[in-house]
Each structure stands twice: as structure tokens, then as C-alpha cells.
Short mmCIF file of C-alpha atoms in Angstrom, two decimals:
data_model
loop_
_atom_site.label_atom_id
_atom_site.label_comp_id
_atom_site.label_asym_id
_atom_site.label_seq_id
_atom_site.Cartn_x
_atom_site.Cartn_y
_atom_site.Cartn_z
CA UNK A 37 3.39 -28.58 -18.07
CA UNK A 38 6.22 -26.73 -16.43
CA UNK A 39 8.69 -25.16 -18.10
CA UNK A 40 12.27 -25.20 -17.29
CA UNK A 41 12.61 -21.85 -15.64
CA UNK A 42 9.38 -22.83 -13.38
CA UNK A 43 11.24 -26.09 -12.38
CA UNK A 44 14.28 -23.64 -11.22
CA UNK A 45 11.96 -21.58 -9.79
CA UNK A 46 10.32 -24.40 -7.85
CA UNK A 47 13.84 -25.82 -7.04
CA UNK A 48 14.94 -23.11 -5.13
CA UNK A 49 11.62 -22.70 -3.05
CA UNK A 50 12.14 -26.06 -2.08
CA UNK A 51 15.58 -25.22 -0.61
CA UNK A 52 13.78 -21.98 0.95
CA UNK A 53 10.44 -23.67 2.10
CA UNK A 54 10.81 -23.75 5.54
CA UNK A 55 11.69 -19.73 6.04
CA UNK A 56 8.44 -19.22 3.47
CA UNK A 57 6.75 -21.75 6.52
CA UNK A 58 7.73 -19.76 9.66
CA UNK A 59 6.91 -16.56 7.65
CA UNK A 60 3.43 -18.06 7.28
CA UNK A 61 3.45 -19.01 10.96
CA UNK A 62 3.87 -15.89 12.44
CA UNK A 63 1.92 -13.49 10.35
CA UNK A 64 -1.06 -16.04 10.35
CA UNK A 65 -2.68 -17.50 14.03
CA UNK A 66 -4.49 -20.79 12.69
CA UNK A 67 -3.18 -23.47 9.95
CA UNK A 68 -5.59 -22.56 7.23
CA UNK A 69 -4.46 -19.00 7.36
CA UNK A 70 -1.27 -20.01 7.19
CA UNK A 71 -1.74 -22.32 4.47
CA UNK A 72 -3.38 -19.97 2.48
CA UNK A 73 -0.63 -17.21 2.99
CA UNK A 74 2.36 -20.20 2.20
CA UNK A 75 0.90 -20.49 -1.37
CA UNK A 76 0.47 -16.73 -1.82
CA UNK A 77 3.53 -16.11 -0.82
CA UNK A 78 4.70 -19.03 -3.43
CA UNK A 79 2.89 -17.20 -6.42
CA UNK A 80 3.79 -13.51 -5.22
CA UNK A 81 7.82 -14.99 -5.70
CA UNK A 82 6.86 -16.16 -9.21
CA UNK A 83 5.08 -13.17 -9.96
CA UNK A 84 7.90 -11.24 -9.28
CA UNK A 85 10.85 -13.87 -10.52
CA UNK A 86 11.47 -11.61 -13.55
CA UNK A 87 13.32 -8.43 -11.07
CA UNK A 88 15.22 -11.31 -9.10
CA UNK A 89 18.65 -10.37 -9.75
CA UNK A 90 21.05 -13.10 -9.87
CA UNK A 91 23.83 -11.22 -8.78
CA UNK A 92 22.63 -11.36 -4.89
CA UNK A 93 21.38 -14.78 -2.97
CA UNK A 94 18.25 -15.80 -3.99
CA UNK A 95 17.51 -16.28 -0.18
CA UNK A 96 17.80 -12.50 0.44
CA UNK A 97 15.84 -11.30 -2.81
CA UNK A 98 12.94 -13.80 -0.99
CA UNK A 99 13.35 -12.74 2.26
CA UNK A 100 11.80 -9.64 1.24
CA UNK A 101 9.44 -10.45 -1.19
CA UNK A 102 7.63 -12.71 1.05
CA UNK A 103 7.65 -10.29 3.87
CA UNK A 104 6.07 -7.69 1.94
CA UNK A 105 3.65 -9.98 0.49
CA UNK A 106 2.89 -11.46 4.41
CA UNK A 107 2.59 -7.31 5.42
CA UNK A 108 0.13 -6.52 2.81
CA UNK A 109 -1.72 -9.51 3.06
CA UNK A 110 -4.69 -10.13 5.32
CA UNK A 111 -7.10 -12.77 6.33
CA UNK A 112 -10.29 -13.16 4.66
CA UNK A 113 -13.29 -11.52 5.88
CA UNK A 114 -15.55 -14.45 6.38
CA UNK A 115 -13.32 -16.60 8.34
CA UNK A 116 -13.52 -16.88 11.98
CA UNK A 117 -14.68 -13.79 14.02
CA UNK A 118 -12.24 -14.07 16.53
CA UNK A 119 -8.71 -15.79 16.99
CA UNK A 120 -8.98 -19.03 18.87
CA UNK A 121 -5.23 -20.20 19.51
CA UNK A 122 -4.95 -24.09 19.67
CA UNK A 123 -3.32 -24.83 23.08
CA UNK A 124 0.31 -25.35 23.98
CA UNK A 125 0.77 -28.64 25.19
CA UNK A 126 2.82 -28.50 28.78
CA UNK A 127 5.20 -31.28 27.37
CA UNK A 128 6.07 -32.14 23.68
CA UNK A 129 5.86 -36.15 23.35
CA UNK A 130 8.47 -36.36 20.47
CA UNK A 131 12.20 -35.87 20.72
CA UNK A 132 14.58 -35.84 23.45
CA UNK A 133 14.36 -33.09 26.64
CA UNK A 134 15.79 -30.70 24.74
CA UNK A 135 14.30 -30.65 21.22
CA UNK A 136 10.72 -30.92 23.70
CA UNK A 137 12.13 -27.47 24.80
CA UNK A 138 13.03 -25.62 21.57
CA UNK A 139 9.51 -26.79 20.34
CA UNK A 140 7.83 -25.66 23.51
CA UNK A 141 9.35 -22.24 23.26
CA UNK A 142 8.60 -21.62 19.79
CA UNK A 143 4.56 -22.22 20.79
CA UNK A 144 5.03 -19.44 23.16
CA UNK A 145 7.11 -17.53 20.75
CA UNK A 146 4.28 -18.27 17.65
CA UNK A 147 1.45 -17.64 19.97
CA UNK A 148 2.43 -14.19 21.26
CA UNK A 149 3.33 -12.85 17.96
CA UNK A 150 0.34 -12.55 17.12
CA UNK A 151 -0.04 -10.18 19.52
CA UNK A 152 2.44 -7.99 17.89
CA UNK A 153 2.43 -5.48 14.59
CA UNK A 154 2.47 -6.46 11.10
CA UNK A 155 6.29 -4.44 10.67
CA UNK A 156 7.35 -5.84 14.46
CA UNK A 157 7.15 -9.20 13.32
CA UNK A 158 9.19 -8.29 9.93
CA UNK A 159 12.28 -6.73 12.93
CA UNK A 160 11.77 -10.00 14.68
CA UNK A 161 12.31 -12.52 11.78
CA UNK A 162 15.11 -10.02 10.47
CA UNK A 163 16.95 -10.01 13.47
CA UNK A 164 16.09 -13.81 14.18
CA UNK A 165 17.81 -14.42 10.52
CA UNK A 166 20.73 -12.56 12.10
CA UNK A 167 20.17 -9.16 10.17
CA UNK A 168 22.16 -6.43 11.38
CA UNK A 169 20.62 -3.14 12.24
CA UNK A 170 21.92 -1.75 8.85
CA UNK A 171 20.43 -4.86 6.88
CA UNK A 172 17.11 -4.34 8.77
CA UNK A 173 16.72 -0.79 7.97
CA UNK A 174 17.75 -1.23 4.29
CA UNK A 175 15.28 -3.87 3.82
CA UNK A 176 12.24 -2.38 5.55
CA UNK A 177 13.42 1.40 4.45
CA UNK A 178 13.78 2.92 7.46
CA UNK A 179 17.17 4.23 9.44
CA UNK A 180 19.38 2.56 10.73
CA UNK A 181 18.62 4.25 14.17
CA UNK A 182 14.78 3.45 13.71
CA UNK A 183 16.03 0.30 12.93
CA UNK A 184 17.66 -0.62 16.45
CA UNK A 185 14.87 1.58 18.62
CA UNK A 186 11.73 -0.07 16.76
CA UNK A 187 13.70 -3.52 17.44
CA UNK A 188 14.26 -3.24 20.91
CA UNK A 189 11.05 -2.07 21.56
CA UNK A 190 9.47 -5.45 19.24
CA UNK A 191 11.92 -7.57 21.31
CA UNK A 192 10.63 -5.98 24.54
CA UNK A 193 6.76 -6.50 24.04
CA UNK A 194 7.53 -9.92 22.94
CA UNK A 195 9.11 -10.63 25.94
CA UNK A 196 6.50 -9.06 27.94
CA UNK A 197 3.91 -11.52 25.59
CA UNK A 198 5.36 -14.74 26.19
CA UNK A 199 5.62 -13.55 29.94
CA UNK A 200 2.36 -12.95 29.98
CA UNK A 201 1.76 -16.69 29.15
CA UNK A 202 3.64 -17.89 32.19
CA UNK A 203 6.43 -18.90 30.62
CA UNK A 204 9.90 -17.67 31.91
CA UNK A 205 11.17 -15.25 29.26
CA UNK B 4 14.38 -18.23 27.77
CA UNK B 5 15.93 -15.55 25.72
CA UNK B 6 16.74 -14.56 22.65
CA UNK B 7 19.69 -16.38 21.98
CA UNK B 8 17.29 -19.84 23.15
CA UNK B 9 14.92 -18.82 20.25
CA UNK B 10 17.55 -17.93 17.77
CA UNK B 11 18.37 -21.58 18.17
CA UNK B 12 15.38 -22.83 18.09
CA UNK B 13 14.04 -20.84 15.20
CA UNK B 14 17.34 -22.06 13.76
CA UNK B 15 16.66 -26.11 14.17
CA UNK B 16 12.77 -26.12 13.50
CA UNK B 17 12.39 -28.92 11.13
CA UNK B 18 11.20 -28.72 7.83
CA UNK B 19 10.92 -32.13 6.87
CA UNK B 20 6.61 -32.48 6.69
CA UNK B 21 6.48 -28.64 4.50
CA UNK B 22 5.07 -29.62 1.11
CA UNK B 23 5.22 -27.07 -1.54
CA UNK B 24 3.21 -27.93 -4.92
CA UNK B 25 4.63 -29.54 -8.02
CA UNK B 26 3.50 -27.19 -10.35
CA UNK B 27 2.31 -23.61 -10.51
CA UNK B 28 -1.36 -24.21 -11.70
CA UNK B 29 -2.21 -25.73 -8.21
CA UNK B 30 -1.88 -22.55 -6.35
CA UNK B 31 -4.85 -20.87 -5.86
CA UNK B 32 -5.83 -17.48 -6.91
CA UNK B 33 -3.99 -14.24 -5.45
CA UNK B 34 -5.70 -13.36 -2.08
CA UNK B 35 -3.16 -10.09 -1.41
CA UNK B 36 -5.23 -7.05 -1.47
CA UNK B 37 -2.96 -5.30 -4.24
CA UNK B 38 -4.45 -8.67 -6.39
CA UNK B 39 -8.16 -7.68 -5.03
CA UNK B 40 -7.66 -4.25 -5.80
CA UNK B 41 -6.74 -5.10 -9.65
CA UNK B 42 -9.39 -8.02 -9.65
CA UNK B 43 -12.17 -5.69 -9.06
CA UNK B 44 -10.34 -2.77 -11.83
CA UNK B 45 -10.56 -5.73 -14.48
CA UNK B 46 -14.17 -6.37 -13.59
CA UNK B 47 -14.90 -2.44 -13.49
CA UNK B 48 -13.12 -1.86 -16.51
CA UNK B 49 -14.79 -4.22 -18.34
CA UNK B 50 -18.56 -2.85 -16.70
CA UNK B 51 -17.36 0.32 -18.07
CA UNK B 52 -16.83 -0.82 -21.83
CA UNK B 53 -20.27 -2.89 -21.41
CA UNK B 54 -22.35 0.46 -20.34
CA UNK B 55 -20.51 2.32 -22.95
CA UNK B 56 -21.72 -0.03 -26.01
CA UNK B 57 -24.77 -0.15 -24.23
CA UNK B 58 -25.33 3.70 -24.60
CA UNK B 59 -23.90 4.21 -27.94
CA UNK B 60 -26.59 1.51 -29.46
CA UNK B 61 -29.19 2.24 -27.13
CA UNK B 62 -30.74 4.45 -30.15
CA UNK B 63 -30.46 1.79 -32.40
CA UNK B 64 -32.97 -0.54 -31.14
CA UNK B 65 -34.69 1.64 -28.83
CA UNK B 66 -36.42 3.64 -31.97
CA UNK B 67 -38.33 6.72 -29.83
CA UNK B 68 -35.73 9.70 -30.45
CA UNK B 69 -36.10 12.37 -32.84
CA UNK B 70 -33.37 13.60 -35.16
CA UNK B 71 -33.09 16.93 -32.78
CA UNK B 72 -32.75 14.39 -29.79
CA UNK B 73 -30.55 11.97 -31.49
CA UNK B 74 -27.89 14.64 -31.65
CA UNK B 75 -28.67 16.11 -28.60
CA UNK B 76 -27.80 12.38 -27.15
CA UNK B 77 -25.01 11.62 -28.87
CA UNK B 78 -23.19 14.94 -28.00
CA UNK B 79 -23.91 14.47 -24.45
CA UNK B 80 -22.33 10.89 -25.19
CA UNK B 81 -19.35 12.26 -26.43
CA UNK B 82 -18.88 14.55 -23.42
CA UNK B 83 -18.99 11.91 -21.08
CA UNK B 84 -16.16 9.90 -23.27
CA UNK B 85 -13.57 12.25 -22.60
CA UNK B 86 -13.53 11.78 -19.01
CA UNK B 87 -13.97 8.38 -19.14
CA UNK B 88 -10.96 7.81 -21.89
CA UNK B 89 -8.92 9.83 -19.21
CA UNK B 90 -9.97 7.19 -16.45
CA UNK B 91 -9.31 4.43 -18.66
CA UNK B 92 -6.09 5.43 -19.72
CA UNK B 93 -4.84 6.07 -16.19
CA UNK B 94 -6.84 2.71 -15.09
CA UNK B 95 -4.33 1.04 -17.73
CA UNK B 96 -1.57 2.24 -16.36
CA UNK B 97 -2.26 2.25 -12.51
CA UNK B 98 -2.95 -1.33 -13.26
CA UNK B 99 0.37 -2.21 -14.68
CA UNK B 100 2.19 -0.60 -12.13
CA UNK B 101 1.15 -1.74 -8.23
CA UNK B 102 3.36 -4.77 -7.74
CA UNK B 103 6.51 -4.12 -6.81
CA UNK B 104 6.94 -6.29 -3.87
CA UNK B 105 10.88 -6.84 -4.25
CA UNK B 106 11.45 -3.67 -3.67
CA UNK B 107 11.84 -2.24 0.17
CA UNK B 108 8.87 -2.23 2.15
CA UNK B 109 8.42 1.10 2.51
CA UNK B 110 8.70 2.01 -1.12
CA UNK B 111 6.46 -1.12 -2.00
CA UNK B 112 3.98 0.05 0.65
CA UNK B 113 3.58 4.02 -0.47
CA UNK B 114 3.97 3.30 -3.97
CA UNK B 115 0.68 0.65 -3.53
CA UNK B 116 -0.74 3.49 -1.48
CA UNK B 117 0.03 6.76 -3.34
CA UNK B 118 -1.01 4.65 -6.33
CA UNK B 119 -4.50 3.72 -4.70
CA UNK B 120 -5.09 6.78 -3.48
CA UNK B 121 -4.77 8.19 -6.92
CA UNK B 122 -6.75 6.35 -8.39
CA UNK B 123 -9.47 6.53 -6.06
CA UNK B 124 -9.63 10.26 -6.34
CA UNK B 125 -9.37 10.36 -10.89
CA UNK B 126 -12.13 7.54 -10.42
CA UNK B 127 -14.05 9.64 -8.09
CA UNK B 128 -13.91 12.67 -10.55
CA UNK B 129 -14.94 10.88 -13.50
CA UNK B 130 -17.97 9.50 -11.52
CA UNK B 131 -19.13 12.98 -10.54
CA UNK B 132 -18.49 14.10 -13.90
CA UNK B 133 -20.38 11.19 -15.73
CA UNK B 134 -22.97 10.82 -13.44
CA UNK B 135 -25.18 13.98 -14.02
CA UNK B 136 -24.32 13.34 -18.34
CA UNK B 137 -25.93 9.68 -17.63
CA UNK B 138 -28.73 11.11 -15.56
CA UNK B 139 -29.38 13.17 -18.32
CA UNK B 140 -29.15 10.42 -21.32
CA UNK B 141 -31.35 8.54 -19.48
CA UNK B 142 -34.16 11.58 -19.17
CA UNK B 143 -33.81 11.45 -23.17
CA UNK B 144 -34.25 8.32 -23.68
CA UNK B 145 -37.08 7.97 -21.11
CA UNK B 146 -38.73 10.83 -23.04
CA UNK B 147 -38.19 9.58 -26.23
CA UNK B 148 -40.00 11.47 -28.69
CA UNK B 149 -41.41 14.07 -26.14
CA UNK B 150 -37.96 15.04 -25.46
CA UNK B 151 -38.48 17.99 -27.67
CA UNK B 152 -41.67 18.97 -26.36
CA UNK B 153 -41.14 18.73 -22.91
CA UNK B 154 -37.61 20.77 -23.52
CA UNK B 155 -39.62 23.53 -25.11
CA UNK B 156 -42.63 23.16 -22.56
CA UNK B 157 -39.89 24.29 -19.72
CA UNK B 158 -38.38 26.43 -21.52
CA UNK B 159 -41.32 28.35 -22.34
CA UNK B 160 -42.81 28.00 -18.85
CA UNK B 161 -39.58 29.78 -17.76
CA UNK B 162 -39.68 32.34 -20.05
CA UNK B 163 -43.38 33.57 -19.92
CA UNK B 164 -42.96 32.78 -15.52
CA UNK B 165 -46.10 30.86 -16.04
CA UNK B 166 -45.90 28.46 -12.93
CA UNK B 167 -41.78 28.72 -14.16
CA UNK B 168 -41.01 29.33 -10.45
CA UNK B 169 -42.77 26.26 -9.64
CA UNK B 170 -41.40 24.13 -12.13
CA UNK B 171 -37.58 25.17 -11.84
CA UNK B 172 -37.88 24.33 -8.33
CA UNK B 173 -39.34 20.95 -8.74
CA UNK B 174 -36.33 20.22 -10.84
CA UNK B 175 -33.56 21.63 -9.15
CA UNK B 176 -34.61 19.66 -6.44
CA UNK B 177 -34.82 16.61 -8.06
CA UNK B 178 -31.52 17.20 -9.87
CA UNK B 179 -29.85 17.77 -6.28
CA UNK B 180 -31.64 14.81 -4.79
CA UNK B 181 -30.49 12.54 -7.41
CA UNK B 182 -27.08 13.56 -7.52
CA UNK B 183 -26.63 13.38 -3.24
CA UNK B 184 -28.18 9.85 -3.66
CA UNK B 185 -25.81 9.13 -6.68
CA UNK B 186 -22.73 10.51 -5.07
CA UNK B 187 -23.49 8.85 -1.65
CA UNK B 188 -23.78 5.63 -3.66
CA UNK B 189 -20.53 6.23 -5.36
CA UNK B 190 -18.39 7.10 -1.87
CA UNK B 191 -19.89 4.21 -0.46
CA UNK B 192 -19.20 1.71 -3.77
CA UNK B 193 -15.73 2.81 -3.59
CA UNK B 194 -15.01 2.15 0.04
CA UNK B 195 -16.05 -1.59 -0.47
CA UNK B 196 -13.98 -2.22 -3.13
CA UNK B 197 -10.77 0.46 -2.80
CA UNK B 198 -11.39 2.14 0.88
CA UNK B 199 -10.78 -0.98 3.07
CA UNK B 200 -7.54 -1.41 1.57
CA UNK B 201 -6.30 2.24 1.66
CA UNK B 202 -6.92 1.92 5.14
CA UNK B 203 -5.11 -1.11 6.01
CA UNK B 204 -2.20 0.36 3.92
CA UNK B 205 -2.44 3.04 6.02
CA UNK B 206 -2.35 1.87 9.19
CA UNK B 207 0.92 0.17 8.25
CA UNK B 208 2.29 2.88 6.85
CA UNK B 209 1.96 4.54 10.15
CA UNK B 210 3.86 1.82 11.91
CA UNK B 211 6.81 2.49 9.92
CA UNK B 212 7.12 6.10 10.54
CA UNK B 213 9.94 7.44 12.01
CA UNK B 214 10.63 7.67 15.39
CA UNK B 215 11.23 10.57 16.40
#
């Protein structure tokens, strides 16, 4: 049965779900992966719900919870020997011409992530979130000057990655 | 596309078909390596209360030792329980302490790190240190009631140098050749369960490092 402060808990993961999703989606290349790394993250946040301090945004507490928990995690041993990437589709059927593009560019944008480090992807969802260098650097404990030269050089393979796929970057 | 184009579309992807579970139970157990790493110090810790019960009765239903040997095992017994005590202890609190994920990721990362490495390096002392005590309880207790004579049979042969050459050889060179095997077993033992994941750690670790 769940108690009441696991029903809070589970309330405000709800509201949160879909960073905890993309989190999942670019640390992990196929959907069991990331389904297994969405419910870890899930029980890593209740694990740690005791040092969330209600002072700051419950958002910003998980922000960094889960992207520790996605850094130290990795995929199991047994699973598939090598990545195979399900393939982009050239046009998205659903949705107007635009949504069809956002969707399309987040493939490319999934699929070369992959491609980059465990602590590049944590400078790209920071600064995708709108993080300022500062913010970055306090949260992954690094300078503020780190900060900025490690993110430019993230955003710059990136580019380079979804390049690489043909698509105009 | 640029950045700005993905900001917006990171911004607007729908998250209308993400379920999350209705209760806690249904999540599945802990995959993270800090949760390995503690999953196998439960089932070690619990291996090493098992072998320790097993030793202390051992002469209890295994009826072969003499009084002189019976001591002679039970001291070496309590040699081999200080060490161990020392492991457990710091086993208990090592284990309490690697979780602190809302902390920044660099502290989280070198305190799981410093923390494993730690421990890898008490557990590794305690296994050299046990290991020649056990190799040792076992000879007893494989003896049994000969343990006595044979003692006094190399002692003697020592003394008087009749074959005693011979003889201290042949066990030196066991002793080391036990030992190597034991201690090769023990590095590799310890990379399957511990090593992989101070690695990993490690190679993290690196990608944060400053730039200088």
C-alpha cells in the first residue's frame, strides 16, 4: 500500500516524467535500455527523497539526482553486443510540417548523442534546460570556465554528429 | 538546424504516452553499479559470517584433533578474527555511506570512487592476511590427530638436518605455490565483482577533469 509521502513522491514525478524520459533517451540507445534506466532513475529519487530539501524546486534537486544516477549507470552486460540504432524515418506521418520537423530533428539529435560522453551529454541537457554556465558548473562541480570550454566543445561534436548523418546542422 | 531549433524542440516533445508506475513495489531491483557493488558486499558479508561459524564448530563435529591441536586451532582462529572484525567493521560502514547521488557530480563520483577504492585495498589486506591462517587451519584439520606428530616429525628432521634440507624445501615451495595461486585468485575475484566498476568510475572521472 502506499503511504502518503510515496503518493507525494509519485505526484511530483508525474509532473517531472517527461525530463526523467529524455534523460533516459539520451544516455540509453534502444527502448529497453531506456526503460530500464526510467525506473532506476524513479527508485534512485526515492532512495534519496529523505536529503530533498524543500527549500529549492523539486525540479532542480531531480535534475541532478537523475543525472548522476544516468552517469553512473550502465547497460547490462548480456544485452546486445553492439548498438543497432532503429532508423530515422525521412518524414514523420503525424502532426503538421512543422511538429514532423521538431520530431525529425530530435532523431538526429537522440541518435548522435550517443556518440558523445557520459558528462557531454549532462552539458547538453543542462544547457538545453537553459542552465547558465555558473548553474552548469555548480551542478556538475567543475568551474565555471570548464564549464563554458567543455560546453562548446560538447555542442561542437554534436554538431559535427548530426552532420555526419546528413542532416543540415 | 541549430541550437536554438532543438531548444524548441526539446522544449515541445510530448509527454503524453510516458507511464510511470502506481506504486513503488513495481520497480525493479537497482541496476546502478553503486547498488551492484553493495549487492555483492551483502552477499560477501554474509559468506564471511557463514565460513566463520563454519570454522569455529568445525572441531565440534569433526572429532580428529588433539587437545595440543585444539588450541593450536583455535588461536590461529582468533588471529584471523582480528583482521576480519576490522574488515567487517569498515564493510559496515563503507556500506552505509556510497549513495549520495544529490550531491554534485563530482563529489558523488569521487566519494563512490575513493570509497571503492578503499575498500578494495582493506579487503585485499585482510585476504592476504587470512588466507595463509586458513591454509593453515585447514592443514590441522586435514591432519587431525597426526597434527602433533607430523609437527614434531619436521621439526626434528630440521633439527638433526636429516633430509631437513629436503623437506623445508618441499614446503616452502608449496607454501609459495599456494599462496601465488590464492592471491591470483583473490585479484582476479575482486576485479569481477569491485574492478569493473572502479574502472568505469574512473574513466568518468577523467572526463571531468579540468581543462587546463
Amino acid at each position: 500500500m502506499s503511504t502518503a509521502k510515496e503518493k507525494e513522491f509519485l505526484a511530483l514525478v508525474e509532473k517531472h516524467k517527461g525530463i526523467i524520459h529524455k534523460i533516459s533517451k539520451m544516455y540509453m540507445d534502444n527502448t529497453d535500455d531506456q526503460n530500464d534506466l526510467f525506473q532506476e532513475i524513479i527508485l534512485q529519487l526515492w532512495k534519496s527523497y529523505d536529503s530533498f530539501n524543500r527549500q529549492s524546486q523539486f525540479s532542480t534537486w531531480m535534475y541532478r539526482v537523475a543525472l548522476n544516477t544516468a552517469i553512473l549507470y550502465y547497460k547490462k552486460d548480456k544485452r546486445k553486443p553492439e548498438t543497432v540504432y532503429e532508423a530515422i524515418p525521412e518524414t514523420i506521418a503525424l502532426g503538421d510540417d512543422d511538429s514532423e520537423e521538431k520530431e525529425l530533428q530530435l532523431a538526429h539529435f537522440y541518435r548522435a548523442l550517443q556518440k558523445l560522453d557520459k558528462i557531454e551529454k549532462a552539458l547538453i541537457f543542462y544547457h538545453l534546460e537553459n542552465y547558465s554556465h555558473k548553474e552548469i558548473g555548480e551542478n556538475l562541480g567543475i568551474s565555471e570556465g570548464n564549464a563554458r570550454v567543455k560546453l562548446s566543445r560538447a555542442k561542437n561534436r554534436l554538431k559535427e554528429l548530426i552532420k555526419e548523418q546528413g542532416y543540415e546542422f | 538546424m541549430n541550437f536554438d531549433d532543438l531548444k524548441a524542440a526539446w522544449n515541445n516533445e510530448s509527454d503524453n504516452n510516458i507511464n510511470i508506475p502506481q506504486n513503488l513495489e513495481s520497480l525493479k531491483e537497482a541496476q546502478s553499479p553503486v547498488d551492484k557493488v553493495k549487492k555483492n558486499l551483502r552477499m560477501e558479508f554474509w559468506l564471511n559470517i557463514v565460513f566463520l561459524v563454519i570454522f569455529i564448530a568445525l572441531p565440534f563435529f569433526y572429532n580428529r584433533l588433539t587437545p595440543m591441536s585444539t588450541v593450536l586451532y583455535y588461536t590461529l582462529l582468533l588471529t584471523m578474527l582480528m583482521p576480519m572484525s576490522y574488515y567487517l567493521v569498515n564493510f559496515y560502514k563503507f556500506y552505509g555511506r556510497i549513495n549520495h547521488l544529490s550531491i554534485n557530480t563530482k563529489d558523488s563520483l569521487n566519494e563512490v570512487y575513493f570509497e571503492l577504492k578503499h575498500f578494495i585495498e582493506i579487503y585485499k589486506v585482510m585476504q592476504h592476511f587470512i588466507s595463509p591462517t586458513c591454509l593453515l587451519l585447514g592443514l590441522i584439520m586435514g591432519l587431525g590427530h597426526k597434527t602433533g606428530k607430523v609437527l614434531d616429525k619436521i621439526a626434528d628432521a630440521t633439527i638433526t638436518q636429516h633430509d631437513g634440507i629436503i623437506l623445508i624445501t618441499i614446503l616452502i615451495v608449496s607454501f609459495s605455490t599456494l599462496m601465488t595461486l590464492f592471491f591470483i585468485y583473490v585479484k582476479w575475484y575482486i576485479n569481477c565483482l569491485y574492478g569493473k566498476h572502479l574502472k568505469e568510475l574512473e574513466n568518468i572521472r577523467e572526463e571531468l577533469k579540468e581543462i587546463e
